[in-house]
Amino acid sequence: MDNVAEKMETPRETTLTPAETTFNDSPLMRACRREPAPYTPVWLMRQAGRYMREYREVRARASFLELCKRPDLAAEVTVTAAERLGVDAAIIFADILLIIEPMGLNLEFAKGEGPVIHNPISTARDVERLREVESVESLDYVFEAIRRTRRALRPDLPLIGFAGAPFTLASYIVEGGTSKNYIKTKTLMYADSGAWHAMMSTLARGLTKYLNAQLAAGAQLVQLFDSWVGCLSPEDYREYVLPHTRSVIAGIKPGAPVIHFGTGTAGLLELMREAGGDVIGLDWRVSLEKAWPRLGDVAVMGNLDPVALFADRKLLRAQARRILDEAGGHAGHIFNLGHGILPETPVENVIELVEAVHEMSRR
Ligand code: CP3
């Protein structure tokens, strides 16, 4: 981390406040802009979570939704994870589904079941009752958590805001929870494309406001999670999803980097790129080396298999090495997993991975 402190002393732009200059020169923000960095920045999706003892202790005192809605606890969990792991960014502790509450949907995290939406959207009529997110005020607890986190976080560490992408959110609100085959979602999409596009546009407008409000509250960049978009054919992605994701990304405050992430997206990468983002997030099912040329002039994030964190030190380092080699030292690589950390992951291995990435990529 010494290099970060050194770098803080090189101001880049006179129009920025000292704090902004510090963020802007961080390895993560440099990588988003495809500028050389002293080492490859690394953070991990779901870095604050059940695999970490500190999280479980806080979580024992509150339900998951309560935790999200308590800015003091959300900030604590966010900062603790980032500091403990030595990563190059913090990601605000929240959930992609929080935004559906002000849209009139009834969200619950049932024990052992994951999210449940009690009044899912099934028909065109239901789409009509979907509320427009007129103001993001009811999500103020997220913005307050961001403000608190920003105050408590090391000043050179960028804070990532995030939201679910329109398709992944649509899949939850139509299925009523997690799904395997997305039958209800795709059936609505095919059977009533008018209602589908209306729902996706409503989501997209709300998401743009929500992400910009996270930036205004103090996040330096944002990530769109399109976790389940890989279930679509390229043709369906283009027709039913791309315009909406594009409209969210196009509406983000200029200058704030956007990470556009999905899983199972080997067949969709060019289209995701077309939808936008300064950084495209890859899962481990594609080779970074082959995916990057397909994407062209954009930064990439990824793409270690989260299960590699269960292997021994030697294999973990070898896998990290391979990904760094695939990135070839080119500017614009952010090291991450190909998807979120799993709850059973040994914390020591996560710390080991972060150290290994820093050490092996130092230039
Ligand atoms: O990365 C971070 O550390 C920030 C926190 C974060 C959470 N969820 C906390 C969380 C982030 C970025 C998310 C995003 C999210 N939420 C996604 C996209 C990422 C992905 O993994 O694809 C999705 C699909 C969700 C929806 C969601 N939230 C599900 C399906 C579940 C249940 C999963 C499970 O394993 O139980 C959640 C709950 C959730 N979100 C937890 C955490 C720490 C576990 C809740 C608990 O403590 O019981």
mmCIF file of C-alpha atoms and ligand atoms in Angstrom:
data_model
loop_
_atom_site.group_PDB
_atom_site.id
_atom_site.type_symbol
_atom_site.label_atom_id
_atom_site.label_comp_id
_atom_site.label_asym_id
_atom_site.label_seq_id
_atom_site.Cartn_x
_atom_site.Cartn_y
_atom_site.Cartn_z
ATOM 1 C CA MET A 1 0.000 0.000 0.000
ATOM 2 C CA ASP A 2 3.072 2.270 0.309
ATOM 3 C CA ASN A 3 2.847 3.204 -3.329
ATOM 4 C CA VAL A 4 -0.589 4.609 -2.810
ATOM 5 C CA ALA A 5 0.697 7.034 -0.225
ATOM 6 C CA GLU A 6 3.491 8.108 -2.558
ATOM 7 C CA LYS A 7 1.105 8.582 -5.430
ATOM 8 C CA MET A 8 -1.117 10.827 -3.357
ATOM 9 C CA GLU A 9 1.547 13.481 -3.615
ATOM 10 C CA THR A 10 1.337 13.780 -7.406
ATOM 11 C CA PRO A 11 -1.577 16.071 -8.202
ATOM 12 C CA ARG A 12 -3.022 15.498 -11.661
ATOM 13 C CA GLU A 13 -5.610 18.164 -12.192
ATOM 14 C CA THR A 14 -5.787 21.524 -10.595
ATOM 15 C CA THR A 15 -9.588 21.735 -10.887
ATOM 16 C CA LEU A 16 -10.094 18.851 -8.476
ATOM 17 C CA THR A 17 -10.337 19.141 -4.720
ATOM 18 C CA PRO A 18 -7.453 17.455 -2.842
ATOM 19 C CA ALA A 19 -9.783 14.591 -1.894
ATOM 20 C CA GLU A 20 -10.836 14.059 -5.508
ATOM 21 C CA THR A 21 -7.232 14.110 -6.637
ATOM 22 C CA THR A 22 -6.452 11.382 -4.130
ATOM 23 C CA PHE A 23 -9.242 9.124 -5.389
ATOM 24 C CA ASN A 24 -8.507 9.881 -8.976
ATOM 25 C CA ASP A 25 -4.926 8.746 -8.658
ATOM 26 C CA SER A 26 -5.782 5.523 -6.876
ATOM 27 C CA PRO A 27 -4.877 2.310 -8.735
ATOM 28 C CA LEU A 28 -8.569 1.433 -9.130
ATOM 29 C CA MET A 29 -9.622 4.733 -10.705
ATOM 30 C CA ARG A 30 -6.539 4.685 -12.928
ATOM 31 C CA ALA A 31 -7.448 1.188 -14.099
ATOM 32 C CA CYS A 32 -11.016 2.311 -14.886
ATOM 33 C CA ARG A 33 -9.501 4.906 -17.219
ATOM 34 C CA ARG A 34 -6.978 2.383 -18.588
ATOM 35 C CA GLU A 35 -4.039 4.342 -17.222
ATOM 36 C CA PRO A 36 -0.978 2.546 -15.874
ATOM 37 C CA ALA A 37 -1.059 1.793 -12.154
ATOM 38 C CA PRO A 38 1.769 0.779 -9.790
ATOM 39 C CA TYR A 39 0.063 -2.604 -9.339
ATOM 40 C CA THR A 40 -3.165 -4.290 -10.389
ATOM 41 C CA PRO A 41 -5.974 -3.112 -8.140
ATOM 42 C CA VAL A 42 -8.068 -5.848 -6.545
ATOM 43 C CA TRP A 43 -11.394 -6.005 -4.720
ATOM 44 C CA LEU A 44 -13.897 -8.807 -4.361
ATOM 45 C CA MET A 45 -17.578 -8.884 -5.069
ATOM 46 C CA ARG A 46 -19.480 -9.554 -1.820
ATOM 47 C CA GLN A 47 -16.322 -8.810 0.134
ATOM 48 C CA ALA A 48 -18.442 -7.939 3.165
ATOM 49 C CA GLY A 49 -20.455 -11.008 4.009
ATOM 50 C CA ARG A 50 -21.088 -14.143 5.965
ATOM 51 C CA TYR A 51 -17.661 -15.689 5.366
ATOM 52 C CA MET A 52 -16.250 -12.992 7.671
ATOM 53 C CA ARG A 53 -16.503 -13.299 11.455
ATOM 54 C CA GLU A 54 -16.841 -9.527 11.938
ATOM 55 C CA TYR A 55 -19.856 -9.539 9.622
ATOM 56 C CA ARG A 56 -21.520 -12.463 11.373
ATOM 57 C CA GLU A 57 -21.129 -10.667 14.700
ATOM 58 C CA VAL A 58 -22.883 -7.539 13.460
ATOM 59 C CA ARG A 59 -25.456 -9.644 11.603
ATOM 60 C CA ALA A 60 -26.307 -11.535 14.807
ATOM 61 C CA ARG A 61 -27.804 -8.283 16.099
ATOM 62 C CA ALA A 62 -29.991 -7.475 13.090
ATOM 63 C CA SER A 63 -31.749 -9.098 10.152
ATOM 64 C CA PHE A 64 -30.165 -8.594 6.740
ATOM 65 C CA LEU A 65 -32.664 -5.895 5.710
ATOM 66 C CA GLU A 66 -32.302 -4.137 9.059
ATOM 67 C CA LEU A 67 -28.566 -4.159 8.573
ATOM 68 C CA CYS A 68 -28.964 -2.550 5.144
ATOM 69 C CA LYS A 69 -31.209 0.113 6.686
ATOM 70 C CA ARG A 70 -28.907 0.991 9.579
ATOM 71 C CA PRO A 71 -26.321 3.385 8.093
ATOM 72 C CA ASP A 72 -24.035 3.050 11.125
ATOM 73 C CA LEU A 73 -23.886 -0.738 10.818
ATOM 74 C CA ALA A 74 -23.757 -0.764 7.006
ATOM 75 C CA ALA A 75 -20.823 1.661 7.124
ATOM 76 C CA GLU A 76 -19.073 -0.398 9.785
ATOM 77 C CA VAL A 77 -19.399 -3.607 7.795
ATOM 78 C CA THR A 78 -18.214 -1.890 4.594
ATOM 79 C CA VAL A 79 -15.129 -0.332 6.173
ATOM 80 C CA THR A 80 -14.159 -3.389 8.226
ATOM 81 C CA ALA A 81 -14.164 -5.662 5.178
ATOM 82 C CA ALA A 82 -12.084 -3.282 3.064
ATOM 83 C CA GLU A 83 -9.509 -2.720 5.825
ATOM 84 C CA ARG A 84 -9.267 -6.328 6.909
ATOM 85 C CA LEU A 85 -8.674 -7.561 3.367
ATOM 86 C CA GLY A 86 -6.338 -4.796 2.217
ATOM 87 C CA VAL A 87 -8.281 -4.377 -1.030
ATOM 88 C CA ASP A 88 -8.151 -1.356 -3.334
ATOM 89 C CA ALA A 89 -11.805 -0.375 -3.033
ATOM 90 C CA ALA A 90 -14.736 -0.590 -0.677
ATOM 91 C CA ILE A 91 -18.216 -1.465 -1.929
ATOM 92 C CA ILE A 92 -21.117 -0.066 0.010
ATOM 93 C CA PHE A 93 -22.980 -2.675 2.015
ATOM 94 C CA ALA A 94 -26.484 -2.842 0.535
ATOM 95 C CA ASP A 95 -28.436 -5.064 -1.840
ATOM 96 C CA ILE A 96 -29.552 -4.863 -5.436
ATOM 97 C CA LEU A 97 -33.158 -5.463 -4.368
ATOM 98 C CA LEU A 98 -33.556 -2.431 -2.075
ATOM 99 C CA ILE A 99 -34.806 -0.270 -4.937
ATOM 100 C CA ILE A 100 -37.847 -2.461 -5.522
ATOM 101 C CA GLU A 101 -39.418 -1.439 -2.193
ATOM 102 C CA PRO A 102 -40.167 2.146 -3.276
ATOM 103 C CA MET A 103 -41.564 0.653 -6.495
ATOM 104 C CA GLY A 104 -44.323 -0.917 -4.419
ATOM 105 C CA LEU A 105 -42.928 -4.432 -4.078
ATOM 106 C CA ASN A 106 -42.928 -6.277 -0.822
ATOM 107 C CA LEU A 107 -39.445 -7.647 -0.145
ATOM 108 C CA GLU A 108 -38.380 -10.155 2.464
ATOM 109 C CA PHE A 109 -35.178 -12.078 3.006
ATOM 110 C CA ALA A 110 -36.494 -15.375 4.305
ATOM 111 C CA LYS A 111 -34.117 -17.502 6.349
ATOM 112 C CA GLY A 112 -32.275 -19.958 4.146
ATOM 113 C CA GLU A 113 -34.379 -19.065 1.101
ATOM 114 C CA GLY A 114 -32.878 -15.872 -0.181
ATOM 115 C CA PRO A 115 -35.088 -13.016 -1.314
ATOM 116 C CA VAL A 116 -38.857 -13.379 -1.574
ATOM 117 C CA ILE A 117 -41.131 -10.826 -3.259
ATOM 118 C CA HIS A 118 -44.657 -11.334 -2.002
ATOM 119 C CA ASN A 119 -46.447 -9.425 -4.759
ATOM 120 C CA PRO A 120 -44.524 -10.253 -7.942
ATOM 121 C CA ILE A 121 -45.253 -8.774 -11.350
ATOM 122 C CA SER A 122 -46.988 -11.340 -13.554
ATOM 123 C CA THR A 123 -49.167 -9.466 -16.002
ATOM 124 C CA ALA A 124 -49.375 -6.214 -17.951
ATOM 125 C CA ARG A 125 -51.806 -5.060 -15.253
ATOM 126 C CA ASP A 126 -49.186 -5.651 -12.583
ATOM 127 C CA VAL A 127 -46.692 -3.646 -14.613
ATOM 128 C CA GLU A 128 -49.134 -0.733 -14.466
ATOM 129 C CA ARG A 129 -49.135 -0.855 -10.672
ATOM 130 C CA LEU A 130 -45.335 -0.740 -10.579
ATOM 131 C CA ARG A 131 -44.524 2.596 -9.006
ATOM 132 C CA GLU A 132 -42.135 5.020 -10.660
ATOM 133 C CA VAL A 133 -39.221 5.875 -8.370
ATOM 134 C CA GLU A 134 -40.142 9.584 -8.396
ATOM 135 C CA SER A 135 -37.672 10.468 -5.728
ATOM 136 C CA VAL A 136 -34.997 8.304 -4.218
ATOM 137 C CA GLU A 137 -35.601 9.834 -0.797
ATOM 138 C CA SER A 138 -36.941 6.590 0.636
ATOM 139 C CA LEU A 139 -33.520 5.057 -0.067
ATOM 140 C CA ASP A 140 -31.828 7.766 1.944
ATOM 141 C CA TYR A 141 -30.462 5.131 4.337
ATOM 142 C CA VAL A 142 -28.169 3.961 1.504
ATOM 143 C CA PHE A 143 -26.923 7.496 0.867
ATOM 144 C CA GLU A 144 -26.415 8.057 4.582
ATOM 145 C CA ALA A 145 -24.404 4.813 4.758
ATOM 146 C CA ILE A 146 -22.287 6.111 1.863
ATOM 147 C CA ARG A 147 -21.692 9.455 3.600
ATOM 148 C CA ARG A 148 -20.682 7.715 6.814
ATOM 149 C CA THR A 149 -18.497 5.208 5.009
ATOM 150 C CA ARG A 150 -16.768 7.975 3.096
ATOM 151 C CA ARG A 151 -15.931 9.723 6.359
ATOM 152 C CA ALA A 152 -14.585 6.559 7.996
ATOM 153 C CA LEU A 153 -12.718 5.123 5.024
ATOM 154 C CA ARG A 154 -9.058 5.637 4.218
ATOM 155 C CA PRO A 155 -9.102 8.774 2.093
ATOM 156 C CA ASP A 156 -7.364 7.204 -0.910
ATOM 157 C CA LEU A 157 -9.719 4.226 -1.119
ATOM 158 C CA PRO A 158 -12.498 4.629 -3.695
ATOM 159 C CA LEU A 159 -15.999 3.662 -2.607
ATOM 160 C CA ILE A 160 -18.131 1.732 -5.096
ATOM 161 C CA GLY A 161 -21.882 2.304 -5.265
ATOM 162 C CA PHE A 162 -24.015 -0.262 -7.053
ATOM 163 C CA ALA A 163 -27.380 -1.376 -8.325
ATOM 164 C CA GLY A 164 -28.885 -4.339 -10.107
ATOM 165 C CA ALA A 165 -29.186 -3.956 -13.868
ATOM 166 C CA PRO A 166 -32.730 -3.795 -15.257
ATOM 167 C CA PHE A 167 -32.840 -7.419 -16.444
ATOM 168 C CA THR A 168 -31.571 -8.975 -13.215
ATOM 169 C CA LEU A 169 -34.016 -6.872 -11.187
ATOM 170 C CA ALA A 170 -36.852 -7.752 -13.563
ATOM 171 C CA SER A 171 -36.042 -11.425 -13.060
ATOM 172 C CA TYR A 172 -36.535 -11.068 -9.293
ATOM 173 C CA ILE A 173 -39.697 -9.019 -9.447
ATOM 174 C CA VAL A 174 -41.347 -11.305 -12.007
ATOM 175 C CA GLU A 175 -40.233 -14.630 -10.533
ATOM 176 C CA GLY A 176 -40.838 -13.460 -6.968
ATOM 177 C CA GLY A 177 -37.360 -14.599 -5.975
ATOM 178 C CA THR A 178 -34.380 -16.540 -7.232
ATOM 179 C CA SER A 179 -34.955 -18.654 -10.315
ATOM 180 C CA LYS A 180 -33.327 -21.368 -12.346
ATOM 181 C CA ASN A 181 -34.916 -21.133 -15.771
ATOM 182 C CA TYR A 182 -36.548 -17.674 -15.710
ATOM 183 C CA ILE A 183 -39.697 -19.079 -17.251
ATOM 184 C CA LYS A 184 -42.032 -16.386 -15.906
ATOM 185 C CA THR A 185 -39.625 -13.615 -16.809
ATOM 186 C CA LYS A 186 -39.111 -14.767 -20.378
ATOM 187 C CA THR A 187 -42.775 -15.627 -20.817
ATOM 188 C CA LEU A 188 -43.747 -12.054 -19.951
ATOM 189 C CA MET A 189 -40.980 -10.768 -22.206
ATOM 190 C CA TYR A 190 -42.170 -12.829 -25.192
ATOM 191 C CA ALA A 191 -45.902 -12.643 -24.574
ATOM 192 C CA ASP A 192 -46.217 -8.934 -23.930
ATOM 193 C CA SER A 193 -43.246 -6.991 -25.158
ATOM 194 C CA GLY A 194 -45.109 -3.718 -24.554
ATOM 195 C CA ALA A 195 -45.520 -4.452 -20.854
ATOM 196 C CA TRP A 196 -41.942 -5.759 -20.712
ATOM 197 C CA HIS A 197 -40.439 -2.605 -22.178
ATOM 198 C CA ALA A 198 -42.633 -0.460 -19.936
ATOM 199 C CA MET A 199 -41.370 -2.335 -16.866
ATOM 200 C CA MET A 200 -37.745 -2.193 -18.000
ATOM 201 C CA SER A 201 -37.995 1.559 -18.719
ATOM 202 C CA THR A 202 -39.493 2.188 -15.295
ATOM 203 C CA LEU A 203 -36.656 0.230 -13.704
ATOM 204 C CA ALA A 204 -34.050 2.018 -15.823
ATOM 205 C CA ARG A 205 -35.314 5.488 -14.876
ATOM 206 C CA GLY A 206 -35.303 4.598 -11.178
ATOM 207 C CA LEU A 207 -31.832 3.063 -11.397
ATOM 208 C CA THR A 208 -30.320 6.116 -13.071
ATOM 209 C CA LYS A 209 -31.588 8.354 -10.278
ATOM 210 C CA TYR A 210 -30.517 5.894 -7.601
ATOM 211 C CA LEU A 211 -26.961 5.489 -8.921
ATOM 212 C CA ASN A 212 -26.485 9.233 -9.413
ATOM 213 C CA ALA A 213 -27.697 9.808 -5.854
ATOM 214 C CA GLN A 214 -25.096 7.296 -4.615
ATOM 215 C CA LEU A 215 -22.419 9.267 -6.480
ATOM 216 C CA ALA A 216 -23.725 12.528 -5.051
ATOM 217 C CA ALA A 217 -23.553 11.032 -1.548
ATOM 218 C CA GLY A 218 -19.845 10.264 -1.983
ATOM 219 C CA ALA A 219 -19.302 7.101 -4.044
ATOM 220 C CA GLN A 220 -16.517 7.478 -6.623
ATOM 221 C CA LEU A 221 -17.801 4.939 -9.159
ATOM 222 C CA VAL A 222 -20.710 2.555 -9.608
ATOM 223 C CA GLN A 223 -21.242 -1.040 -10.635
ATOM 224 C CA LEU A 224 -24.271 -2.472 -12.391
ATOM 225 C CA PHE A 225 -24.836 -6.126 -11.483
ATOM 226 C CA ASP A 226 -26.509 -8.008 -14.325
ATOM 227 C CA SER A 227 -25.900 -11.274 -12.524
ATOM 228 C CA TRP A 228 -28.461 -13.388 -14.386
ATOM 229 C CA VAL A 229 -28.398 -11.885 -17.872
ATOM 230 C CA GLY A 230 -26.387 -14.849 -19.158
ATOM 231 C CA CYS A 231 -29.642 -16.815 -19.470
ATOM 232 C CA LEU A 232 -30.530 -14.832 -22.609
ATOM 233 C CA SER A 233 -29.686 -15.402 -26.260
ATOM 234 C CA PRO A 234 -27.773 -12.561 -27.917
ATOM 235 C CA GLU A 235 -30.833 -11.732 -30.019
ATOM 236 C CA ASP A 236 -33.080 -11.438 -26.984
ATOM 237 C CA TYR A 237 -30.468 -9.430 -25.109
ATOM 238 C CA ARG A 238 -30.316 -6.960 -27.983
ATOM 239 C CA GLU A 239 -34.052 -6.599 -28.270
ATOM 240 C CA TYR A 240 -35.271 -6.775 -24.690
ATOM 241 C CA VAL A 241 -32.375 -5.642 -22.514
ATOM 242 C CA LEU A 242 -29.679 -3.644 -24.255
ATOM 243 C CA PRO A 243 -31.644 -0.398 -24.753
ATOM 244 C CA HIS A 244 -32.559 -0.288 -21.067
ATOM 245 C CA THR A 245 -29.109 -1.037 -19.684
ATOM 246 C CA ARG A 246 -27.712 1.477 -22.153
ATOM 247 C CA SER A 247 -30.100 4.142 -20.934
ATOM 248 C CA VAL A 248 -29.032 3.598 -17.302
ATOM 249 C CA ILE A 249 -25.342 3.810 -18.134
ATOM 250 C CA ALA A 250 -25.779 6.794 -20.455
ATOM 251 C CA GLY A 251 -27.573 8.624 -17.635
ATOM 252 C CA ILE A 252 -24.745 8.300 -15.112
ATOM 253 C CA LYS A 253 -23.019 11.533 -14.185
ATOM 254 C CA PRO A 254 -20.175 12.105 -16.675
ATOM 255 C CA GLY A 255 -16.730 11.323 -15.300
ATOM 256 C CA ALA A 256 -17.889 8.644 -12.843
ATOM 257 C CA PRO A 257 -16.673 5.235 -14.011
ATOM 258 C CA VAL A 258 -19.260 2.489 -14.493
ATOM 259 C CA ILE A 259 -18.468 -1.215 -14.077
ATOM 260 C CA HIS A 260 -20.869 -3.366 -16.094
ATOM 261 C CA PHE A 261 -20.869 -6.908 -14.743
ATOM 262 C CA GLY A 262 -22.676 -10.112 -15.619
ATOM 263 C CA THR A 263 -22.180 -13.865 -15.389
ATOM 264 C CA GLY A 264 -22.557 -16.508 -18.066
ATOM 265 C CA THR A 265 -22.001 -13.744 -20.584
ATOM 266 C CA ALA A 266 -19.512 -15.408 -22.960
ATOM 267 C CA GLY A 267 -22.048 -15.060 -25.775
ATOM 268 C CA LEU A 268 -23.020 -11.509 -24.893
ATOM 269 C CA LEU A 269 -19.762 -9.659 -24.335
ATOM 270 C CA GLU A 270 -19.859 -7.497 -27.461
ATOM 271 C CA LEU A 271 -23.454 -6.562 -26.714
ATOM 272 C CA MET A 272 -22.691 -5.697 -23.102
ATOM 273 C CA ARG A 273 -19.919 -3.498 -24.376
ATOM 274 C CA GLU A 274 -22.382 -1.838 -26.733
ATOM 275 C CA ALA A 275 -24.710 -1.199 -23.799
ATOM 276 C CA GLY A 276 -21.857 0.645 -22.130
ATOM 277 C CA GLY A 277 -19.539 0.821 -19.169
ATOM 278 C CA ASP A 278 -15.938 1.848 -18.639
ATOM 279 C CA VAL A 279 -15.158 -1.576 -17.230
ATOM 280 C CA ILE A 280 -16.696 -4.888 -18.260
ATOM 281 C CA GLY A 281 -16.846 -7.542 -15.529
ATOM 282 C CA LEU A 282 -16.080 -11.101 -16.659
ATOM 283 C CA ASP A 283 -16.871 -14.361 -14.939
ATOM 284 C CA TRP A 284 -14.421 -17.304 -14.931
ATOM 285 C CA ARG A 285 -16.157 -19.207 -17.712
ATOM 286 C CA VAL A 286 -14.386 -17.060 -20.292
ATOM 287 C CA SER A 287 -10.669 -16.595 -20.722
ATOM 288 C CA LEU A 288 -9.708 -13.020 -19.930
ATOM 289 C CA GLU A 289 -7.098 -13.212 -22.661
ATOM 290 C CA LYS A 290 -9.680 -14.096 -25.296
ATOM 291 C CA ALA A 291 -12.442 -11.875 -23.962
ATOM 292 C CA TRP A 292 -10.473 -8.609 -23.785
ATOM 293 C CA PRO A 293 -9.731 -8.350 -27.538
ATOM 294 C CA ARG A 294 -13.399 -9.014 -28.230
ATOM 295 C CA LEU A 295 -14.313 -6.084 -26.018
ATOM 296 C CA GLY A 296 -11.804 -3.629 -27.469
ATOM 297 C CA ASP A 297 -10.912 -0.336 -25.832
ATOM 298 C CA VAL A 298 -12.412 -0.796 -22.428
ATOM 299 C CA ALA A 299 -11.140 -1.866 -19.018
ATOM 300 C CA VAL A 300 -11.894 -5.369 -17.744
ATOM 301 C CA MET A 301 -12.556 -6.803 -14.304
ATOM 302 C CA GLY A 302 -12.185 -10.393 -13.205
ATOM 303 C CA ASN A 303 -12.118 -13.227 -13.304
ATOM 304 C CA LEU A 304 -11.052 -15.820 -10.719
ATOM 305 C CA ASP A 305 -13.405 -18.705 -9.979
ATOM 306 C CA PRO A 306 -14.702 -18.007 -6.418
ATOM 307 C CA VAL A 307 -14.155 -21.687 -5.612
ATOM 308 C CA ALA A 308 -10.399 -21.281 -6.181
ATOM 309 C CA LEU A 309 -10.451 -19.611 -2.741
ATOM 310 C CA PHE A 310 -11.127 -23.049 -1.251
ATOM 311 C CA ALA A 311 -7.956 -24.511 -2.742
ATOM 312 C CA ASP A 312 -4.505 -24.491 -1.198
ATOM 313 C CA ARG A 313 -2.197 -21.529 -1.297
ATOM 314 C CA LYS A 314 -0.160 -22.849 -4.175
ATOM 315 C CA LEU A 315 -3.094 -23.381 -6.498
ATOM 316 C CA LEU A 316 -4.649 -20.055 -5.513
ATOM 317 C CA ARG A 317 -1.451 -18.201 -6.356
ATOM 318 C CA ALA A 318 -1.064 -20.101 -9.612
ATOM 319 C CA GLN A 319 -4.588 -19.206 -10.675
ATOM 320 C CA ALA A 320 -4.060 -15.553 -9.776
ATOM 321 C CA ARG A 321 -0.776 -15.607 -11.700
ATOM 322 C CA ARG A 322 -2.496 -17.035 -14.769
ATOM 323 C CA ILE A 323 -5.125 -14.269 -14.746
ATOM 324 C CA LEU A 324 -2.468 -11.569 -14.354
ATOM 325 C CA ASP A 325 -0.539 -13.161 -17.220
ATOM 326 C CA GLU A 326 -3.643 -13.203 -19.377
ATOM 327 C CA ALA A 327 -4.089 -9.494 -18.684
ATOM 328 C CA GLY A 328 -0.476 -9.165 -19.831
ATOM 329 C CA GLY A 329 0.257 -6.140 -17.647
ATOM 330 C CA HIS A 330 -1.932 -3.984 -19.887
ATOM 331 C CA ALA A 331 -3.414 -0.914 -18.270
ATOM 332 C CA GLY A 332 -7.079 -1.339 -17.411
ATOM 333 C CA HIS A 333 -7.275 -4.616 -15.531
ATOM 334 C CA ILE A 334 -9.038 -4.772 -12.171
ATOM 335 C CA PHE A 335 -8.563 -8.096 -10.429
ATOM 336 C CA ASN A 336 -11.724 -9.597 -8.945
ATOM 337 C CA LEU A 337 -13.563 -12.864 -8.701
ATOM 338 C CA GLY A 338 -15.827 -13.901 -11.556
ATOM 339 C CA HIS A 339 -18.752 -13.696 -9.097
ATOM 340 C CA GLY A 340 -19.313 -13.056 -5.392
ATOM 341 C CA ILE A 341 -17.393 -14.672 -2.535
ATOM 342 C CA LEU A 342 -19.191 -17.743 -1.233
ATOM 343 C CA PRO A 343 -20.302 -17.822 2.429
ATOM 344 C CA GLU A 344 -18.007 -20.736 3.395
ATOM 345 C CA THR A 345 -14.820 -19.145 2.007
ATOM 346 C CA PRO A 346 -11.816 -19.138 4.385
ATOM 347 C CA VAL A 347 -10.913 -15.507 5.141
ATOM 348 C CA GLU A 348 -7.154 -16.232 5.281
ATOM 349 C CA ASN A 349 -7.280 -17.298 1.658
ATOM 350 C CA VAL A 350 -8.967 -14.071 0.639
ATOM 351 C CA ILE A 351 -6.257 -12.047 2.373
ATOM 352 C CA GLU A 352 -3.626 -14.250 0.772
ATOM 353 C CA LEU A 353 -5.137 -13.635 -2.662
ATOM 354 C CA VAL A 354 -5.130 -9.856 -2.245
ATOM 355 C CA GLU A 355 -1.489 -9.905 -1.141
ATOM 356 C CA ALA A 356 -0.537 -12.226 -3.987
ATOM 357 C CA VAL A 357 -2.160 -9.998 -6.606
ATOM 358 C CA HIS A 358 -0.382 -6.920 -5.263
ATOM 359 C CA GLU A 359 2.954 -8.656 -5.030
ATOM 360 C CA MET A 360 2.844 -10.412 -8.395
ATOM 361 C CA SER A 361 1.610 -7.368 -10.318
ATOM 362 C CA ARG A 362 3.870 -4.690 -8.832
ATOM 363 C CA ARG A 363 5.703 -2.836 -11.610
HETATM 364 O O1 CP3 B 1 -20.167 -6.816 -2.322
HETATM 365 C C1 CP3 B 1 -20.461 -6.443 -1.169
HETATM 366 O O2 CP3 B 1 -19.786 -6.750 -0.171
HETATM 367 C C2 CP3 B 1 -21.652 -5.523 -0.994
HETATM 368 C C3 CP3 B 1 -22.825 -6.161 -0.575
HETATM 369 C C4 CP3 B 1 -23.744 -6.886 -1.553
HETATM 370 C C5 CP3 B 1 -24.741 -7.756 -1.079
HETATM 371 N N1 CP3 B 1 -25.527 -8.120 -2.126
HETATM 372 C C6 CP3 B 1 -24.926 -8.145 0.330
HETATM 373 C C7 CP3 B 1 -25.698 -9.353 0.658
HETATM 374 C C8 CP3 B 1 -23.876 -6.818 -2.934
HETATM 375 C C9 CP3 B 1 -23.010 -6.100 -3.953
HETATM 376 C C10 CP3 B 1 -25.024 -7.576 -3.280
HETATM 377 C C11 CP3 B 1 -25.533 -7.702 -4.649
HETATM 378 C C12 CP3 B 1 -26.571 -8.699 -4.913
HETATM 379 N N2 CP3 B 1 -27.666 -9.023 -4.180
HETATM 380 C C13 CP3 B 1 -26.634 -9.437 -6.103
HETATM 381 C C14 CP3 B 1 -25.697 -9.301 -7.244
HETATM 382 C C15 CP3 B 1 -24.422 -9.981 -6.960
HETATM 383 C C16 CP3 B 1 -24.440 -11.415 -7.255
HETATM 384 O O3 CP3 B 1 -24.021 -12.168 -6.359
HETATM 385 O O4 CP3 B 1 -24.807 -11.783 -8.362
HETATM 386 C C17 CP3 B 1 -27.766 -10.272 -6.024
HETATM 387 C C18 CP3 B 1 -28.225 -11.251 -7.065
HETATM 388 C C19 CP3 B 1 -28.414 -9.989 -4.809
HETATM 389 C C20 CP3 B 1 -29.693 -10.559 -4.314
HETATM 390 C C21 CP3 B 1 -29.477 -11.313 -3.084
HETATM 391 N N3 CP3 B 1 -29.150 -10.753 -1.878
HETATM 392 C C22 CP3 B 1 -29.556 -12.705 -2.901
HETATM 393 C C23 CP3 B 1 -29.860 -13.688 -4.009
HETATM 394 C C24 CP3 B 1 -29.288 -12.959 -1.558
HETATM 395 C C25 CP3 B 1 -29.345 -14.272 -0.845
HETATM 396 C C26 CP3 B 1 -28.074 -14.980 -1.156
HETATM 397 C C27 CP3 B 1 -27.705 -15.941 -0.076
HETATM 398 O O5 CP3 B 1 -26.656 -16.549 -0.322
HETATM 399 O O6 CP3 B 1 -28.396 -16.070 0.930
HETATM 400 C C28 CP3 B 1 -28.990 -11.734 -0.941
HETATM 401 C C29 CP3 B 1 -28.628 -11.544 0.469
HETATM 402 C C30 CP3 B 1 -27.327 -10.867 0.735
HETATM 403 N N4 CP3 B 1 -26.887 -9.748 0.095
HETATM 404 C C31 CP3 B 1 -26.397 -11.226 1.744
HETATM 405 C C32 CP3 B 1 -25.376 -10.263 1.706
HETATM 406 C C33 CP3 B 1 -24.183 -10.162 2.615
HETATM 407 C C34 CP3 B 1 -26.531 -12.373 2.719
HETATM 408 C C35 CP3 B 1 -27.543 -11.972 3.710
HETATM 409 C C36 CP3 B 1 -27.302 -12.482 5.095
HETATM 410 O O7 CP3 B 1 -26.449 -11.936 5.826
HETATM 411 O O8 CP3 B 1 -28.031 -13.391 5.492
#
